Coordinates of C-alpha atoms in Angstrom, one line a residue:
M948 CA 30.9 35.3 12.6
K949 CA 34.6 35.0 13.5
K950 CA 36.2 38.0 15.3
K951 CA 38.9 39.9 13.6
T952 CA 42.3 40.3 15.1
S953 CA 43.5 44.0 15.7
F954 CA 47.2 43.2 16.4
S955 CA 49.6 40.7 18.1
T956 CA 52.8 41.2 19.9
K957 CA 55.3 39.3 21.9
G958 CA 55.8 41.7 24.8
N959 CA 59.1 42.6 26.5
S960 CA 61.5 40.5 28.4
A961 CA 62.7 41.3 31.9
A962 CA 64.3 39.5 34.7
V963 CA 63.4 39.4 38.5
G964 CA 65.9 37.6 40.4
P965 CA 66.2 34.0 38.8
L966 CA 62.8 34.6 37.2
S967 CA 62.5 35.5 33.4
I968 CA 59.5 37.7 33.0
Q969 CA 57.6 38.4 29.6
R970 CA 55.6 42.0 30.1
M971 CA 52.6 41.5 27.8
L972 CA 50.6 44.5 28.9
P973 CA 51.0 47.3 28.4
N974 CA 52.6 46.9 25.1
R975 CA 53.3 49.2 22.1
Y976 CA 49.8 48.8 20.8
A977 CA 47.5 49.0 24.0
N978 CA 47.5 50.2 27.6
K979 CA 44.4 47.8 28.8
V980 CA 42.1 45.2 27.8
G981 CA 38.7 45.8 29.6
P982 CA 39.8 46.5 33.3
F983 CA 43.1 44.6 32.8
V984 CA 45.9 47.0 32.8
F985 CA 49.0 44.9 33.3
L986 CA 50.1 41.3 32.8
D987 CA 53.3 39.5 33.5
Y988 CA 54.2 36.2 32.6
V989 CA 56.5 34.2 34.5
L990 CA 58.2 31.8 32.1
P991 CA 58.7 28.2 33.2
V992 CA 61.9 28.1 35.4
V993 CA 63.4 25.7 37.7
K994 CA 64.1 27.1 41.3
E995 CA 66.2 25.0 43.6
T996 CA 66.1 27.3 46.5
I997 CA 63.3 28.5 48.9
T998 CA 62.9 32.1 49.3
Q999 CA 61.9 33.0 52.9
N1000 CA 62.0 36.9 53.3
G1001 CA 59.8 37.9 50.1
M1002 CA 61.1 39.3 46.7
G1003 CA 60.6 43.0 47.8
A1004 CA 57.8 44.5 49.7
H1005 CA 56.1 47.5 47.7
P1006 CA 53.0 49.4 47.7
H1007 CA 49.8 49.5 45.3
R1008 CA 46.8 51.7 45.2
G1009 CA 43.6 51.9 42.9
I1010 CA 43.9 48.4 41.6
A1011 CA 43.6 44.6 42.3
T1012 CA 46.3 42.2 41.7
L1013 CA 45.4 38.7 40.4
T1014 CA 48.0 36.1 40.4
Y1015 CA 47.5 32.6 38.9
I1016 CA 50.2 30.0 39.5
L1017 CA 50.4 27.1 36.9
Q1018 CA 53.4 25.6 38.4
G1019 CA 54.8 26.4 42.1
E1020 CA 53.5 27.9 45.0
V1021 CA 53.0 31.7 46.1
E1022 CA 53.1 32.9 49.7
H1023 CA 51.4 36.4 50.2
F1024 CA 51.6 38.7 53.2
D1025 CA 50.7 42.4 53.5
S1026 CA 50.3 45.3 55.6
A1027 CA 46.5 44.6 56.2
G1028 CA 47.6 41.4 58.1
N1029 CA 46.6 39.0 55.3
E1030 CA 48.5 35.7 54.7
A1031 CA 48.0 32.9 52.5
I1032 CA 49.8 30.2 50.3
I1033 CA 48.4 29.2 47.1
R1034 CA 49.8 26.1 45.0
S1035 CA 49.9 24.9 41.5
G1036 CA 46.8 25.7 39.7
G1037 CA 45.4 28.2 42.3
A1038 CA 44.9 32.0 42.1
Q1039 CA 45.0 35.0 44.6
W1040 CA 43.3 38.2 44.5
M1041 CA 44.4 41.3 46.4
K1042 CA 42.3 44.7 46.4
A1043 CA 44.9 47.6 47.1
G1044 CA 42.1 49.9 47.3
T1045 CA 43.1 53.1 49.5
G1046 CA 46.5 51.8 49.7
I1047 CA 48.4 48.5 50.9
I1048 CA 52.0 47.1 51.0
H1049 CA 52.6 43.6 50.2
D1050 CA 55.2 41.1 49.4
E1051 CA 55.2 37.5 48.2
N1052 CA 57.6 34.5 48.2
L1053 CA 57.5 32.4 44.9
N1054 CA 58.8 29.0 45.3
Y1055 CA 58.3 25.6 43.8
D1056 CA 55.4 23.4 44.9
S1057 CA 56.3 22.0 48.4
Q1058 CA 53.5 19.4 48.3
T1059 CA 54.5 17.9 44.8
G1060 CA 58.0 18.5 45.0
S1061 CA 58.3 19.9 41.4
K1062 CA 61.0 22.5 41.1
F1063 CA 59.2 24.3 38.1
I1064 CA 57.8 27.8 38.6
Q1065 CA 55.2 29.2 36.1
G1066 CA 52.6 31.7 36.5
F1067 CA 50.7 35.1 35.8
Q1068 CA 50.2 38.3 37.4
F1069 CA 47.4 40.9 36.3
W1070 CA 46.5 44.2 37.5
I1071 CA 42.7 44.9 37.3
N1072 CA 41.8 48.6 37.4
L1073 CA 39.1 49.6 39.8
P1074 CA 36.1 51.8 39.0
A1075 CA 36.9 55.3 40.8
K1076 CA 34.1 54.6 43.3
N1077 CA 35.9 51.1 44.4
K1078 CA 39.4 52.8 44.6
A1079 CA 38.5 54.4 47.8
E1080 CA 37.5 51.1 49.5
K1081 CA 39.4 49.1 52.2
P1082 CA 42.3 46.6 51.1
A1083 CA 41.1 42.9 50.9
H1084 CA 42.6 39.4 49.8
I1085 CA 41.2 36.2 48.7
A1086 CA 43.2 33.1 48.2
V1087 CA 41.7 30.5 45.6
Q1088 CA 43.2 26.9 45.6
A1089 CA 43.2 25.1 42.6
N1090 CA 40.2 22.7 43.6
E1091 CA 38.2 25.9 44.2
I1092 CA 38.6 27.2 40.6
P1093 CA 35.5 26.4 38.7
K1094 CA 36.2 23.9 35.9
K1095 CA 34.0 22.8 32.6
E1096 CA 34.7 19.8 30.8
L1097 CA 34.3 20.6 27.1
P1098 CA 32.2 18.7 24.5
N1099 CA 33.7 15.5 23.1
E1100 CA 36.2 15.2 25.8
S1101 CA 38.0 17.8 23.9
G1102 CA 39.5 19.7 27.0
W1103 CA 38.5 21.7 29.6
L1104 CA 37.8 25.6 30.6
K1105 CA 38.8 27.2 34.0
V1106 CA 37.2 30.3 35.2
I1107 CA 39.9 32.3 36.9
A1108 CA 37.8 35.6 37.0
G1109 CA 34.1 36.3 35.9
N1110 CA 31.5 34.0 34.7
Y1111 CA 31.2 31.3 31.9
E1112 CA 27.6 29.7 31.5
E1113 CA 26.9 28.2 34.9
L1114 CA 30.4 28.8 36.3
S1115 CA 31.3 31.7 38.5
S1116 CA 34.8 32.7 40.0
K1117 CA 35.2 33.6 43.7
I1118 CA 37.1 36.6 42.5
P1119 CA 34.9 39.8 42.9
N1120 CA 33.8 41.6 39.9
Y1121 CA 33.5 45.4 39.7
S1122 CA 32.7 45.5 36.1
R1123 CA 31.9 42.8 33.4
Q1124 CA 35.3 40.8 33.2
F1125 CA 36.7 37.3 32.6
L1126 CA 39.6 35.4 32.5
Y1127 CA 39.6 31.9 31.1
H1128 CA 42.3 29.1 31.1
I1129 CA 41.3 26.9 28.2
Q1130 CA 43.3 23.6 27.4
L1131 CA 42.5 21.5 24.4
K1132 CA 43.6 18.2 23.3
A1133 CA 45.5 17.4 20.0
G1134 CA 43.3 17.5 17.1
T1135 CA 40.1 19.4 18.8
Q1136 CA 38.7 22.7 18.7
F1137 CA 36.5 24.8 20.7
S1138 CA 34.7 28.3 20.1
V1139 CA 33.9 31.1 22.6
A1140 CA 31.1 33.7 21.9
I1141 CA 32.1 37.2 22.6
E1142 CA 29.6 39.9 23.1
N1143 CA 29.4 43.1 21.3
E1144 CA 31.8 46.1 22.5
T1145 CA 33.6 43.6 24.6
E1146 CA 37.4 44.0 24.8
V1147 CA 39.3 40.9 24.6
A1148 CA 42.7 39.4 24.2
A1149 CA 44.4 35.9 24.1
F1150 CA 48.0 34.8 25.3
L1151 CA 49.6 31.7 24.2
P1152 CA 52.0 30.6 26.9
M1153 CA 53.3 27.2 25.8
Q1154 CA 52.3 26.3 22.4
N1155 CA 51.4 27.6 19.0
V1156 CA 47.6 27.9 18.4
R1157 CA 45.4 28.5 15.4
L1158 CA 42.7 31.5 16.3
N1159 CA 40.2 32.0 13.7
D1160 CA 42.1 30.4 11.1
T1161 CA 45.4 32.4 11.8
E1162 CA 48.3 30.5 13.1
F1163 CA 50.1 32.4 16.0
Q1164 CA 53.3 31.5 17.9
V1165 CA 54.1 30.6 21.5
G1166 CA 54.4 33.7 23.5
E1167 CA 52.0 35.9 21.4
F1168 CA 49.4 38.3 22.8
I1169 CA 46.4 38.8 20.5
E1170 CA 44.0 41.2 20.8
F1171 CA 40.5 41.1 18.8
D1172 CA 38.1 43.8 17.6
K1173 CA 35.0 44.8 19.9
V1174 CA 32.4 43.5 17.1
A1175 CA 30.3 40.5 18.4
G1176 CA 31.4 37.3 17.3
E1177 CA 33.4 33.9 18.0
I1178 CA 37.0 33.1 18.8
E1179 CA 37.5 29.6 17.4
I1180 CA 40.6 27.7 19.0
K1181 CA 41.9 25.1 16.9
N1182 CA 44.8 22.6 18.1
T1183 CA 46.4 21.2 14.7
S1184 CA 49.3 20.1 16.8
L1185 CA 49.8 16.5 18.3
T1186 CA 50.1 17.9 21.7
T1187 CA 47.7 19.5 24.2
I1188 CA 47.6 23.3 23.9
D1189 CA 46.7 25.9 26.6
V1190 CA 45.3 29.4 25.9
L1191 CA 44.4 32.4 28.2
L1192 CA 41.4 34.3 27.3
F1193 CA 40.7 37.6 29.0
G1194 CA 38.8 41.0 28.8
G1195 CA 35.6 42.7 29.6
E1196 CA 33.7 45.9 29.1
E1197 CA 35.8 49.0 28.3
Y1198 CA 37.1 51.0 31.2
T1199 CA 35.7 54.5 30.3
E1200 CA 37.1 56.6 33.3
A1201 CA 40.3 58.3 32.7
V1202 CA 43.4 56.0 33.4
V1203 CA 46.7 57.5 35.0
A1204 CA 49.3 55.0 36.0
E1205 CA 52.7 55.8 37.5
G1206 CA 54.8 52.9 39.0
P1207 CA 52.6 50.8 41.4
F1208 CA 49.6 53.2 41.4
V1209 CA 46.7 53.5 38.9
M1210 CA 44.5 56.1 39.6
N1211 CA 42.0 58.6 37.6
S1212 CA 44.2 61.7 37.6
Q1213 CA 47.6 62.9 38.1
A1214 CA 46.4 64.6 41.3
E1215 CA 45.4 61.3 42.7
I1216 CA 48.6 59.8 41.8
A1217 CA 50.4 62.5 43.6
T1218 CA 48.3 62.0 46.7
A1219 CA 49.0 58.0 46.4
Y1220 CA 52.6 58.6 46.6
R1221 CA 52.2 61.4 49.5
D1222 CA 50.3 59.0 51.5
F1223 CA 52.8 56.1 50.9
Y1224 CA 55.7 58.2 52.0
A1225 CA 53.7 59.3 55.0
G1226 CA 53.2 55.7 56.2
K1227 CA 49.5 55.6 55.8
Y1228 CA 49.6 52.1 54.1
G1229 CA 50.7 50.5 57.1
K1230 CA 53.5 47.9 57.7
I1231 CA 54.2 44.3 57.1
K1232 CA 54.3 42.5 60.6
L1233 CA 57.4 40.6 61.1
T1234 CA 55.1 37.6 62.2
A1235 CA 53.8 37.6 58.8
Q1236 CA 57.1 37.8 57.1
K1237 CA 58.1 34.6 59.2

């Protein structure tokens, strides 16, 4: 049985310096999909200059950020002393836990020389018991992301987070969650089975795609019902298509979000701000800022 669509939307546009952002989650219909409470899509753009000093240091608490870069490279540095660079096709995960300050340089890929930048940032809401843990960071390069060739040479599936059949991501799971990047060649199709009571959404970054017999437009965010069933992805075009599919079990604890903090109560939000202004999240060291 094919899953039914709950809604579709194209999100809101914003600009961060030279970057054009499409904010897909939260949106007018939903504040979360499984543990995912935020999704920004960085549209493809040519970036001629190299950023050296970051895009603006800022705090987080109560979440893990997950950045997936399709084109370009992301340099990360934070107040816990973590530093890393991921390049085209790579991902990085940062658990803010009890509080952290981080910054990023988003530049073109210095290894390939391509000037294009394109990618995603998700926020994953941590269970209450994990919000009190220490910060952590993991960088996953493109060749470390599990990838599965699909039947009949129709395309591939990458597991950015979670599991798929025998594949498991290096990104930690605190609940049942998944983030897949699926690419299909022209004239092919592929179906993903989704368990009952699973929240799941698709995002179409670059092409129109037919999902469960309905044609959706590039830039659309589509959420499905929670009844067990299949999501059939069909490529009726003459070019390769890409689909991001993500979700997981419903986050049942209270969710209170304000600015860069996602907690379980307004009192915890107040504490998050108070601790930040008291300097308890530490500082990014000058050596990490280059």
